[in-house]
PDB file of C-alpha atoms (C1' of nucleotides) in Angstrom:
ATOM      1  CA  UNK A 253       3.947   6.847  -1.569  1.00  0.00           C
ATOM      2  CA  UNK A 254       4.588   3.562   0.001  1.00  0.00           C
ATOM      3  CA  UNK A 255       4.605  -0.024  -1.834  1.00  0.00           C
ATOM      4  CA  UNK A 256       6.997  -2.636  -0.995  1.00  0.00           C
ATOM      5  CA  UNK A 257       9.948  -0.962  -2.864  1.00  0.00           C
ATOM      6  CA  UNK A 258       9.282   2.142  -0.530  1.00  0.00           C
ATOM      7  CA  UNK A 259       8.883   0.081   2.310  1.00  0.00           C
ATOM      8  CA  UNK A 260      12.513  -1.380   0.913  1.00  0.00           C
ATOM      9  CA  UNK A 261      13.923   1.502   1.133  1.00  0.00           C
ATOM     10  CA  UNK A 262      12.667   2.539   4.813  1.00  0.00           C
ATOM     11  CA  UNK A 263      13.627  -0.667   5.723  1.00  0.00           C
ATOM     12  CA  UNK A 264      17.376   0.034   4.257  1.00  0.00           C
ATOM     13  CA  UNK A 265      17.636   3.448   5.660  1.00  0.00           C
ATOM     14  CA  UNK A 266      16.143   2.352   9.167  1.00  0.00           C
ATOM     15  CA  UNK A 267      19.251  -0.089   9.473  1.00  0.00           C
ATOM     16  CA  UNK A 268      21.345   1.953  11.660  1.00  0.00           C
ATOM     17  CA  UNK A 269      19.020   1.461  14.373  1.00  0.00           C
ATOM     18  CA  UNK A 270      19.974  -1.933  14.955  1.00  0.00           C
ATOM     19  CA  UNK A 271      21.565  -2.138  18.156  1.00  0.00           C
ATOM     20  CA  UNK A 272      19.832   0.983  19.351  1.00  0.00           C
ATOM     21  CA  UNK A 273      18.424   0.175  22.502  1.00  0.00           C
ATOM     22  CA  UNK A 274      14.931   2.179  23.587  1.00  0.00           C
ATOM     23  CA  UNK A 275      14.506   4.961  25.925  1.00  0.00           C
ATOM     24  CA  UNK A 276      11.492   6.210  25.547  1.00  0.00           C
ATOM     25  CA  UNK A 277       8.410   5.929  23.279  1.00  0.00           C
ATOM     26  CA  UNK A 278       6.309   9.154  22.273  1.00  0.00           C
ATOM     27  CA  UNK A 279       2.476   7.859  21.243  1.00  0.00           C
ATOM     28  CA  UNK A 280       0.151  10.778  21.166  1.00  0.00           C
ATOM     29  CA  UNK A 281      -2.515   9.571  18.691  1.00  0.00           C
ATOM     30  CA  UNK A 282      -4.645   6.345  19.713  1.00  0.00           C
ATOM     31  CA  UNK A 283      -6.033   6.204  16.319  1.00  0.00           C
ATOM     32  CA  UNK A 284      -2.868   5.273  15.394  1.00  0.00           C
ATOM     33  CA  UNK A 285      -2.043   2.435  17.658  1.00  0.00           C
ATOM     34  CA  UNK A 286      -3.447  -0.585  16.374  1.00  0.00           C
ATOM     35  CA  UNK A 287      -4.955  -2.922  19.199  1.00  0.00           C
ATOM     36  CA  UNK A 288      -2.937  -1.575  21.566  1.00  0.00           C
ATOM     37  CA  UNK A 289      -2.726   1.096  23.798  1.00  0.00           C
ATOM     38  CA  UNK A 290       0.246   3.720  24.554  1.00  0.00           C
ATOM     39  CA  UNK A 291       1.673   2.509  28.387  1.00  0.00           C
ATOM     40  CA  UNK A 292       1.280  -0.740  26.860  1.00  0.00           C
ATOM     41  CA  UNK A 293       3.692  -0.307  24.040  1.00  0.00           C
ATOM     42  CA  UNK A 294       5.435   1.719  26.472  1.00  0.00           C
ATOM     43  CA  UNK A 295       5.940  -1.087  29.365  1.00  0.00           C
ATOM     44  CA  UNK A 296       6.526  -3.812  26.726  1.00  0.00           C
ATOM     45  CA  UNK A 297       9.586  -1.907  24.346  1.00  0.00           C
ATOM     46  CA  UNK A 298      11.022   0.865  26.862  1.00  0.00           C
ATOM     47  CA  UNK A 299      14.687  -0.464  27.649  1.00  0.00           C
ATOM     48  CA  UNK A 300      14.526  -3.421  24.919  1.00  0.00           C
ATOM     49  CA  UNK A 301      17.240  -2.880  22.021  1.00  0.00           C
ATOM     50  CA  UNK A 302      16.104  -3.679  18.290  1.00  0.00           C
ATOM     51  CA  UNK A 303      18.129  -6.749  17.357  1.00  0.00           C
ATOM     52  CA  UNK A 304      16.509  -6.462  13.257  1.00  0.00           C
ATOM     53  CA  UNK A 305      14.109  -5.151  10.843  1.00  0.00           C
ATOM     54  CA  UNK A 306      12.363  -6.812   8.501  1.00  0.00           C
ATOM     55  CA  UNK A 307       9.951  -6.425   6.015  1.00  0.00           C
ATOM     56  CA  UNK A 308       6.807  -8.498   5.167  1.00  0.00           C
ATOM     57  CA  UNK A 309       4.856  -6.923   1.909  1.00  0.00           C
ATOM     58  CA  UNK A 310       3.933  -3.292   2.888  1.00  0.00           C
ATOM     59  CA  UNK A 311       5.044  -4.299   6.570  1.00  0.00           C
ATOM     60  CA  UNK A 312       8.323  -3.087   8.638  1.00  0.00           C
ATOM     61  CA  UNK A 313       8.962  -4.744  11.793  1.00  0.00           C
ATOM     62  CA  UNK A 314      10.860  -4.149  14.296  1.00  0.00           C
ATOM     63  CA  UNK A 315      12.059  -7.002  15.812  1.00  0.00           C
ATOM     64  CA  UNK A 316      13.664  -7.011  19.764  1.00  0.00           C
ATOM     65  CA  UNK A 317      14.224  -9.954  21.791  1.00  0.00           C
ATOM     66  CA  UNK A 318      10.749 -10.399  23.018  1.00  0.00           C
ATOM     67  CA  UNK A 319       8.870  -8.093  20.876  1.00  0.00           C
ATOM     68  CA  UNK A 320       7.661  -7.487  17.261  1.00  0.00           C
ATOM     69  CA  UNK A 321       6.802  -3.674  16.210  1.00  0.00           C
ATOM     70  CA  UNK A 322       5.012  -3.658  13.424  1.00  0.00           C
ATOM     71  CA  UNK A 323       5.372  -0.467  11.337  1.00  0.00           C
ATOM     72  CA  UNK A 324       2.581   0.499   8.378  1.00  0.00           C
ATOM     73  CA  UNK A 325       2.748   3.463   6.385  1.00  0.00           C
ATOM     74  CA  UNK A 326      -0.737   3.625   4.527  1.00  0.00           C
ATOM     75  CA  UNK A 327      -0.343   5.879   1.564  1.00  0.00           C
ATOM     76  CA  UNK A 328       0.803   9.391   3.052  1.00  0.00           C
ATOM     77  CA  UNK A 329       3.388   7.226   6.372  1.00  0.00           C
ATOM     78  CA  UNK A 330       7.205   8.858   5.943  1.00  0.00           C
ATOM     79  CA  UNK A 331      10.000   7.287   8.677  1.00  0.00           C
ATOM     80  CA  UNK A 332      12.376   9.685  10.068  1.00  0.00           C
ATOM     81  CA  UNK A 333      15.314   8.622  11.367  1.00  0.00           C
ATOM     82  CA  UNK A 334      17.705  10.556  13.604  1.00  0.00           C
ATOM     83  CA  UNK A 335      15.717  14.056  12.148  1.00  0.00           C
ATOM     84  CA  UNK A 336      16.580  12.911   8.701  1.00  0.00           C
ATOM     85  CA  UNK A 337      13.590  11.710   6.121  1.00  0.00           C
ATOM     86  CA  UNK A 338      14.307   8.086   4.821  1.00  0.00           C
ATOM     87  CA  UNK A 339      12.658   9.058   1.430  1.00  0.00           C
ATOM     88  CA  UNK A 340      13.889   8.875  -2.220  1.00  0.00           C
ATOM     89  CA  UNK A 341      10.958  10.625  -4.277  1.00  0.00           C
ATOM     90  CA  UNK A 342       9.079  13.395  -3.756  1.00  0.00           C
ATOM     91  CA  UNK A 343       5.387  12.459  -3.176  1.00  0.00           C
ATOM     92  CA  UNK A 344       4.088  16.395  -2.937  1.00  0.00           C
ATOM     93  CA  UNK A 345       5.895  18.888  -4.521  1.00  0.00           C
ATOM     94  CA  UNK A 346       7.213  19.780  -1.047  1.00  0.00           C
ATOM     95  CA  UNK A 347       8.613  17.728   1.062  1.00  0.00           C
ATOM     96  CA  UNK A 348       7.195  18.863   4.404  1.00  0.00           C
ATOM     97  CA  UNK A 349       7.032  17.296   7.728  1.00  0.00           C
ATOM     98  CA  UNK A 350       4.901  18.755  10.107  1.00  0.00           C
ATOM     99  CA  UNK A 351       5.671  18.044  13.903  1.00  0.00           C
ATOM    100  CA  UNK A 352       1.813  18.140  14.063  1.00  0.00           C
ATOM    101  CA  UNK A 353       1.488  15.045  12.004  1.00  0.00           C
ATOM    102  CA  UNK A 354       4.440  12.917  13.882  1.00  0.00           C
ATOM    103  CA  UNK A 355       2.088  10.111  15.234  1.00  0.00           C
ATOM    104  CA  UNK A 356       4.845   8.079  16.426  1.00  0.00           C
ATOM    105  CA  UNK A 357       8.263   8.049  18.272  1.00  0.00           C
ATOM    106  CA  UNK A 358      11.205   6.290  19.356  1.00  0.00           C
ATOM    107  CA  UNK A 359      13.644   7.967  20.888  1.00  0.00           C
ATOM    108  CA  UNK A 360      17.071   5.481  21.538  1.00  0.00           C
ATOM    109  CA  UNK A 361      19.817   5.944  24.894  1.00  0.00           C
ATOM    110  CA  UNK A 362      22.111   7.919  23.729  1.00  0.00           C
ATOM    111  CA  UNK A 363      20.108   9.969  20.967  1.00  0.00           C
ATOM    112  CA  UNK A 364      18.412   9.761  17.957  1.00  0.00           C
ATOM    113  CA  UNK A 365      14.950   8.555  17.136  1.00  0.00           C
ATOM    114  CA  UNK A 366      12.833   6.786  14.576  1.00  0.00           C
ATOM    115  CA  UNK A 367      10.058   9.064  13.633  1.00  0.00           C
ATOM    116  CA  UNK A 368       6.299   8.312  11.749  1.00  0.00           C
ATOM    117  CA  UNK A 369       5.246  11.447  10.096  1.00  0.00           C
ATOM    118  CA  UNK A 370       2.106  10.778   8.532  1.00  0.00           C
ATOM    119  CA  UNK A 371      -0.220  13.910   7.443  1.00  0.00           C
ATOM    120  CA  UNK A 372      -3.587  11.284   6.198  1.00  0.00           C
ATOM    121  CA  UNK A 373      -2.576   8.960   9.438  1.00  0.00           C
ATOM    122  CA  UNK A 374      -3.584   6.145   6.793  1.00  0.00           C
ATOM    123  CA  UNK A 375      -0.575   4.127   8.297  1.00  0.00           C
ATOM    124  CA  UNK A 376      -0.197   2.532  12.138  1.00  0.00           C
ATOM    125  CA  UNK A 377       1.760   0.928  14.556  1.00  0.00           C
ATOM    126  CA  UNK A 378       0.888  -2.663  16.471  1.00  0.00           C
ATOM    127  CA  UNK A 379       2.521  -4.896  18.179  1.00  0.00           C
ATOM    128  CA  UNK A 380       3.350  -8.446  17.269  1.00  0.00           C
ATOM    129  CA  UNK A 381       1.379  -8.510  14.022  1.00  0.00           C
ATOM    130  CA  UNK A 382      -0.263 -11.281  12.977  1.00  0.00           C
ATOM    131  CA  UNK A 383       1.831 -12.636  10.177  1.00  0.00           C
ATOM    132  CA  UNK A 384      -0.358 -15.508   9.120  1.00  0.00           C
ATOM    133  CA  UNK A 385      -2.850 -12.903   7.790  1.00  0.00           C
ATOM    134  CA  UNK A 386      -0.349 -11.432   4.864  1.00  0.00           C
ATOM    135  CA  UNK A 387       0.626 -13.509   1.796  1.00  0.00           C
ATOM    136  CA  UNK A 388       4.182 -14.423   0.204  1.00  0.00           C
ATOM    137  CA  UNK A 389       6.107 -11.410  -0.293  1.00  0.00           C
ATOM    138  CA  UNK A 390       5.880 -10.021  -4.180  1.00  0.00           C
ATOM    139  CA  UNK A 391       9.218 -10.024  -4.354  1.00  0.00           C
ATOM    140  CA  UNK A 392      10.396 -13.798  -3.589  1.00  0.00           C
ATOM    141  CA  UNK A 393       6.981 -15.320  -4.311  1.00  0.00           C
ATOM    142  CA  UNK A 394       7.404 -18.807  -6.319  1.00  0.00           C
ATOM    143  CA  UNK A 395       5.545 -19.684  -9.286  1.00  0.00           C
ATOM    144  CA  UNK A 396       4.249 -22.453  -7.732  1.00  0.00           C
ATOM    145  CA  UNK A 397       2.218 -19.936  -5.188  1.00  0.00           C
ATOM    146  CA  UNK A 398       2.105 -17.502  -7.947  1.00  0.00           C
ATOM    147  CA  UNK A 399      -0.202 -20.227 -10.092  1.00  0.00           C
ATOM    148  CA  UNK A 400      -2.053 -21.360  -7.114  1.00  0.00           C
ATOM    149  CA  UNK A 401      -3.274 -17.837  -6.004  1.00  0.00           C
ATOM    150  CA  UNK A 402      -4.593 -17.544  -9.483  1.00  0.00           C
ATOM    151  CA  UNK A 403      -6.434 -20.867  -9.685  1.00  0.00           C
ATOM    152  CA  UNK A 404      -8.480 -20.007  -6.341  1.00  0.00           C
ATOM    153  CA  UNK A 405     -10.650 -17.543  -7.324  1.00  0.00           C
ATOM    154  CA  UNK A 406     -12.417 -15.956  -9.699  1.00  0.00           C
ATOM    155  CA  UNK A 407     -11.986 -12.185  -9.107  1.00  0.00           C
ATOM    156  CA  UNK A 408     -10.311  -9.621 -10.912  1.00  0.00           C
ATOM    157  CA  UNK A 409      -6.888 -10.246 -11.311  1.00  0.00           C
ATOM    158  CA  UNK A 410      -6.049  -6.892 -10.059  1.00  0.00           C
ATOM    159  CA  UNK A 411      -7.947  -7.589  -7.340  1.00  0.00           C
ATOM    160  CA  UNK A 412      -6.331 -10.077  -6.672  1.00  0.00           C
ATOM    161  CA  UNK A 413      -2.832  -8.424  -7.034  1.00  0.00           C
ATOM    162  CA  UNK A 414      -3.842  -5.954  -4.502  1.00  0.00           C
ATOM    163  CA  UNK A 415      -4.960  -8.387  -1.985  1.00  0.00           C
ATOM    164  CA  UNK A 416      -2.349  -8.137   0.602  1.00  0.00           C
ATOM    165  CA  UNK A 417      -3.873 -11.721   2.060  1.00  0.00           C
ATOM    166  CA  UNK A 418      -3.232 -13.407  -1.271  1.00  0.00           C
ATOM    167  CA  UNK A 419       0.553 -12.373  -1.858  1.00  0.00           C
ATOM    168  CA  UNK A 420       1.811  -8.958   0.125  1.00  0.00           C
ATOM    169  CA  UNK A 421       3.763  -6.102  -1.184  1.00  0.00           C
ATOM    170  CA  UNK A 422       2.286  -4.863  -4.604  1.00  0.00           C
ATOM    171  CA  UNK A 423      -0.037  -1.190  -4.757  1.00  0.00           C
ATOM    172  CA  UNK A 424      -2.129   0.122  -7.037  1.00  0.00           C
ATOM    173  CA  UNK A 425       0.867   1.477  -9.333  1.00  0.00           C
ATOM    174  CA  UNK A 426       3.033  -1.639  -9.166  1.00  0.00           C
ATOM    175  CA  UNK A 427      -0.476  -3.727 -10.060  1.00  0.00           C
ATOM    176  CA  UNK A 428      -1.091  -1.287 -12.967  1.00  0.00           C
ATOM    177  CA  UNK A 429       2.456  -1.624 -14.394  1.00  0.00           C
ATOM    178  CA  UNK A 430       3.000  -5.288 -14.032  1.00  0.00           C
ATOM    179  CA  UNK A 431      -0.354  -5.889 -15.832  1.00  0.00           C
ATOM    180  CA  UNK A 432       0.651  -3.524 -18.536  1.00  0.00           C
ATOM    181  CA  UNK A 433       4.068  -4.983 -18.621  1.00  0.00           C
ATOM    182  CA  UNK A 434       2.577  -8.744 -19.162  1.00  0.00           C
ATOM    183  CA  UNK A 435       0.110  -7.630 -21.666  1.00  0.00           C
ATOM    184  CA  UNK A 436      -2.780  -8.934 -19.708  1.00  0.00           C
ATOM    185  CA  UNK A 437      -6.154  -6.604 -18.482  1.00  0.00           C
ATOM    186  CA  UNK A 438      -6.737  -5.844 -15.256  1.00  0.00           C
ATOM    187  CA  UNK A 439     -10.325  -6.678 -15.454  1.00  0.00           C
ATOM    188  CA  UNK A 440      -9.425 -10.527 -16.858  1.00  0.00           C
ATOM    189  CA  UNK A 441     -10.773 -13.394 -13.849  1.00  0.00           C
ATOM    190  CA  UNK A 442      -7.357 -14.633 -12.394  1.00  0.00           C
ATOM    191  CA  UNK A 443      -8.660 -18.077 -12.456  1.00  0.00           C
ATOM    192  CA  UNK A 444      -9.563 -18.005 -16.431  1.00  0.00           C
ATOM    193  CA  UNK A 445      -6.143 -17.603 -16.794  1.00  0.00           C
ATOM    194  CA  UNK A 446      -4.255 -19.537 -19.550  1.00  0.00           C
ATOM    195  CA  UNK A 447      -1.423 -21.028 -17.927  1.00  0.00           C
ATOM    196  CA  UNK A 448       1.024 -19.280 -20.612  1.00  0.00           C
ATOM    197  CA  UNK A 449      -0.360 -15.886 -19.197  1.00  0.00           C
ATOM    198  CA  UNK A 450      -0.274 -16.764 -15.854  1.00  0.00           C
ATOM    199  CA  UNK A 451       3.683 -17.984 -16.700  1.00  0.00           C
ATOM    200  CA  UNK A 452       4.422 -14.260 -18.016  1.00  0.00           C
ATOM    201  CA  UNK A 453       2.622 -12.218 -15.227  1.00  0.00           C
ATOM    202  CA  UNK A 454       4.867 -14.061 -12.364  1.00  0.00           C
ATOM    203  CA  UNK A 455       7.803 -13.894 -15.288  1.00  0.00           C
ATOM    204  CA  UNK A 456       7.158  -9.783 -15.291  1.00  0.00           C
ATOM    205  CA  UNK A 457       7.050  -9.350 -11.533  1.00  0.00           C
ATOM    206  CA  UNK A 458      10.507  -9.774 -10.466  1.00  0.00           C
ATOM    207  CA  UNK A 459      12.242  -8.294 -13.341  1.00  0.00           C
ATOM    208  CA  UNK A 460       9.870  -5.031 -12.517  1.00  0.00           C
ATOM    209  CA  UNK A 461      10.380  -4.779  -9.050  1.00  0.00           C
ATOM    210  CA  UNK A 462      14.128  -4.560  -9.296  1.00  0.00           C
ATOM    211  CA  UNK A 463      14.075  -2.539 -12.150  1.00  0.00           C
ATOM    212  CA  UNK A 464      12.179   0.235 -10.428  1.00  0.00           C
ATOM    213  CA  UNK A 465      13.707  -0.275  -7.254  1.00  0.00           C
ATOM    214  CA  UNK A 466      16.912   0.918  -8.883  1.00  0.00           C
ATOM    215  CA  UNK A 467      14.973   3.739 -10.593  1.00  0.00           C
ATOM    216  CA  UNK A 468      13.576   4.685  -7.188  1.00  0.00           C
ATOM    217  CA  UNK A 469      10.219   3.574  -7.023  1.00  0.00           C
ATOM    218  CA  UNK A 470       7.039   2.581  -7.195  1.00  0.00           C
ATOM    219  CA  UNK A 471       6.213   6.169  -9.576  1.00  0.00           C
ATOM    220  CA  UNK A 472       9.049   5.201 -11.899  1.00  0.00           C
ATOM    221  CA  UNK A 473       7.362   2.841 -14.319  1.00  0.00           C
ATOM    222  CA  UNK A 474       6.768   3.402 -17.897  1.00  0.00           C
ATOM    223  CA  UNK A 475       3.025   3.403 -16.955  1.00  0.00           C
ATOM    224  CA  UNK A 476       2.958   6.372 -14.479  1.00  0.00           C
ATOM    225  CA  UNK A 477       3.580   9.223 -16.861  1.00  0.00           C
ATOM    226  CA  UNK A 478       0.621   8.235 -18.688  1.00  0.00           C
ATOM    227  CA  UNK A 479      -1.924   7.940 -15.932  1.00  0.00           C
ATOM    228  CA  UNK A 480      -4.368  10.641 -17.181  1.00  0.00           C
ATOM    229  CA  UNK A 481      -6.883  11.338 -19.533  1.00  0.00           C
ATOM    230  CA  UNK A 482      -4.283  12.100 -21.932  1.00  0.00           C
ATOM    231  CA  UNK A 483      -2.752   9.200 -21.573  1.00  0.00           C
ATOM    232  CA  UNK A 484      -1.238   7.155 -24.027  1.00  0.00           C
ATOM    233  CA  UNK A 485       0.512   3.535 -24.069  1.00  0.00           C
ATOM    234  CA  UNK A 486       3.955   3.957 -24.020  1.00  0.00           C
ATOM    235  CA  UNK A 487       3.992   0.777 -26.287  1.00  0.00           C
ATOM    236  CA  UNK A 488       1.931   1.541 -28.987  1.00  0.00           C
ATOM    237  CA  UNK A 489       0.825   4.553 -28.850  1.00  0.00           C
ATOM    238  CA  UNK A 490      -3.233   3.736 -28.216  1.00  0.00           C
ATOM    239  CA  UNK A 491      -5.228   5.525 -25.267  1.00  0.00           C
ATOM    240  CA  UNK A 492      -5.407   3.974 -22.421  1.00  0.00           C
ATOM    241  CA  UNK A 493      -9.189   3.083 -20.722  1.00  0.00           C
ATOM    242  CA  UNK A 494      -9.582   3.909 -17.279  1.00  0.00           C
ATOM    243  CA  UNK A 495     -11.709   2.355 -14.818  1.00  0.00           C
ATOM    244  CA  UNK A 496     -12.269   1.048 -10.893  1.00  0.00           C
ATOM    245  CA  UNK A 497     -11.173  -2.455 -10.932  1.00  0.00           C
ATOM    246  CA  UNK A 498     -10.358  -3.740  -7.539  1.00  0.00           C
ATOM    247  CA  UNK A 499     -11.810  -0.503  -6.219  1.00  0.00           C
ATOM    248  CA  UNK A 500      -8.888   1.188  -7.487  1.00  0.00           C
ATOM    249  CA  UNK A 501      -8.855   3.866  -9.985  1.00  0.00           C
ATOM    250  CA  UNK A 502      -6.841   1.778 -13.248  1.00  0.00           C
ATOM    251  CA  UNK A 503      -5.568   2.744 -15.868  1.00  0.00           C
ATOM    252  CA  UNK A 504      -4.524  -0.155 -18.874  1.00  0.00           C
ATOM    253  CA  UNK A 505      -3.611  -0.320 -22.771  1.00  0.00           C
ATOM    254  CA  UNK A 506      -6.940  -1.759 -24.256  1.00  0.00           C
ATOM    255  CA  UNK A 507      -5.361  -2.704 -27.402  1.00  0.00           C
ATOM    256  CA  UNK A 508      -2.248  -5.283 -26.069  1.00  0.00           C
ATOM    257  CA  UNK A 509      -3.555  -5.949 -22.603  1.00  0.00           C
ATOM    258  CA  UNK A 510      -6.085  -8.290 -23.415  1.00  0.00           C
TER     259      UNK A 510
ATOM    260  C1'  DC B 124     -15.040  24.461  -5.165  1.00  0.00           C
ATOM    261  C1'  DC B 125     -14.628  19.613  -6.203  1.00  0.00           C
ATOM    262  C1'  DG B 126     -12.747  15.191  -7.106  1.00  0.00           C
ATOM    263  C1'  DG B 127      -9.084  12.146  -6.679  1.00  0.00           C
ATOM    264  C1'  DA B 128      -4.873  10.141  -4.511  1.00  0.00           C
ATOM    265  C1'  DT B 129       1.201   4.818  -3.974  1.00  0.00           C
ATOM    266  C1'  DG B 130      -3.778   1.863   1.795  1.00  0.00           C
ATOM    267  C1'  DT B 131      -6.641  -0.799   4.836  1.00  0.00           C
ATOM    268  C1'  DT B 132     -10.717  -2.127   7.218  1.00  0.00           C
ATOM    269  C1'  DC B 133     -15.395  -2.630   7.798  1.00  0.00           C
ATOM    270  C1'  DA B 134     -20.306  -2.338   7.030  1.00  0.00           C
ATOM    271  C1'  DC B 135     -23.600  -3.385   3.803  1.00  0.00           C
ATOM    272  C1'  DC B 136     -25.374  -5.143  -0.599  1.00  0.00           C
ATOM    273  C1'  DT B 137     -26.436  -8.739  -4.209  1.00  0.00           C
TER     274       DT B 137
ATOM    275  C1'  DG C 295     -19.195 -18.067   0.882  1.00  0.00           C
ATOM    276  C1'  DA C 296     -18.006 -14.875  -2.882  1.00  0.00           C
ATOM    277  C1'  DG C 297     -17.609 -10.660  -4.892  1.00  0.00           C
ATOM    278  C1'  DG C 298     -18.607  -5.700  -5.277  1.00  0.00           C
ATOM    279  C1'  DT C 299     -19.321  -0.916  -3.441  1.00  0.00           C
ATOM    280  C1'  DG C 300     -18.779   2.915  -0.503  1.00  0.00           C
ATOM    281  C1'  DA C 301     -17.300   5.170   3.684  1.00  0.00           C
ATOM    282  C1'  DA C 302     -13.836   6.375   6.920  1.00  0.00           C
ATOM    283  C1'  DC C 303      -9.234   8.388   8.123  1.00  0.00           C
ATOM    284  C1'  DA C 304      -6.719  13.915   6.657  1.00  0.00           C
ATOM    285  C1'  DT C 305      -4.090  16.564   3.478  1.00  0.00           C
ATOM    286  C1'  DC C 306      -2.562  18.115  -0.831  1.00  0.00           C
ATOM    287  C1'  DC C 307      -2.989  18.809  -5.800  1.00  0.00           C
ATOM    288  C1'  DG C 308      -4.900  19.697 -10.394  1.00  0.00           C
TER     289       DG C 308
END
DNA sequence: CCGGATGTTCACCT
DNA sequence: GAGGTGAACATCCG
């Protein structure tokens, strides 16, 4: 379920545990600790109190005095805080959290905890992420960035979208909708471009992002009912084409995104 | 039963 | 270097 607007909302629901200081940390899978291992998150963060949390992209961080958690959620990651899911939209029809599938803990002085429950253990945890290797944030990128991303290279543009090194925060849905919402094909090289399409694409982003943040998400576009075989554009009515662009199953309006 | 899925990384091609 | 593909992770859903 997670793209940036999730990751908002984690972010927003995790706030209460600033000021929470520590206790202990529960790390049973490995695989899940990114170039790190358990006793060393453990020595490092046991006692320290998060002072913030912050969000880079599809990133949460923790942040204490010394240290910088780094929180991802891949596609299946769910935070529970103090036993309570942080979530808005269903992504299964139930919303189930096995204990088996908690692959990360923090349990605070006093009670409470900040739970990963992650059934696909696509997400992870590492400490101090390297920050340098994620691009502007989708939601306060400027044009100026916006346009030079687009002049670099000549991939896909979706591909482009998606690459969390280029400019951080957008998934496959948010991609799909934001193309379909600027009228432009996912398939189109970002650096052939005309500059009056590149204008509308950054012009769409913002506007979408806050629109379906106050829907609830990144499965609240106009796009996302259609995503089928049956699918139709909710603009004018043609069927969409479907293809891997990126490496992503897409799904785009073949008659105004052009 | 099978294929695909809101993500990321890496190996392996061309 | 640049770009593309497929596999891996594990579970659920159509």
């Amino acid at each position: 379920m997670p793209e940036l607007l999730e990751i908002e909302m984690y972010r927003r629901g995790a706030a209460n545990l600033v000021g929470r200081r520590i206790a202990e940390i529960e790390a049973p899978d490995d695989w899940y600790l990114k170039h790190v291992s358990a006793p060393e998150v453990e020595a490092v963060l046991t006692g320290s109190t998060i002072e913030a949390i912050d969000r880079i992209g599809k990133l949460m961080v923790l942040r204490t005095d010394t240290e910088r958690l780094g929180l991802r959620y891949g596609m299946t990651g769910r935070l529970v805080v103090d036993g309570a899911p942080v979530i808005d939209v269903l992504e299964y029809s139930a919303l189930r959290l096995d204990p088996s599938w908690n692959r990360f803990a923090l349990r605070f002085t006093g009670g409470g905890s900040a739970v990963m429950n992650d059934p696909r253990r696509l997400g992870g945890v590492e400490l101090n992420p390297d920050l340098t290797k994620l691009g502007p944030d989708a939601w306060s990128i400027s044009y100026e960035a916006f346009r030079a991303l687009t002049e670099r290279t000549g991939v896909a543009l979706k591909a482009l979208l998606l690459n969390q090194k280029r400019i951080a925060g957008l998934g496959n849905l948010l991609v799909d909708e934001l193309l379909w919402r600027a009228g432009i094909a996912p398939t189109r090289s970002a650096n052939e471009l005309r500059s009056d399409e590149v204008v509308g694409v950054h012009e769409a982003l913002v506007p979408m992002l806050n629109e379906l943040f106050g829907r609830g998400g990144s499965n609240t576009g106009d796009l996302f009912p259609e995503r089928s075989a049956e699918g139709v554009c909710p603009r004018d009515g043609h069927s969409l084409r479907h293809g891997t662009v990126g490496g992503r199953s897409t799904w785009w309006c073949p008659h105004h995104q052009q």
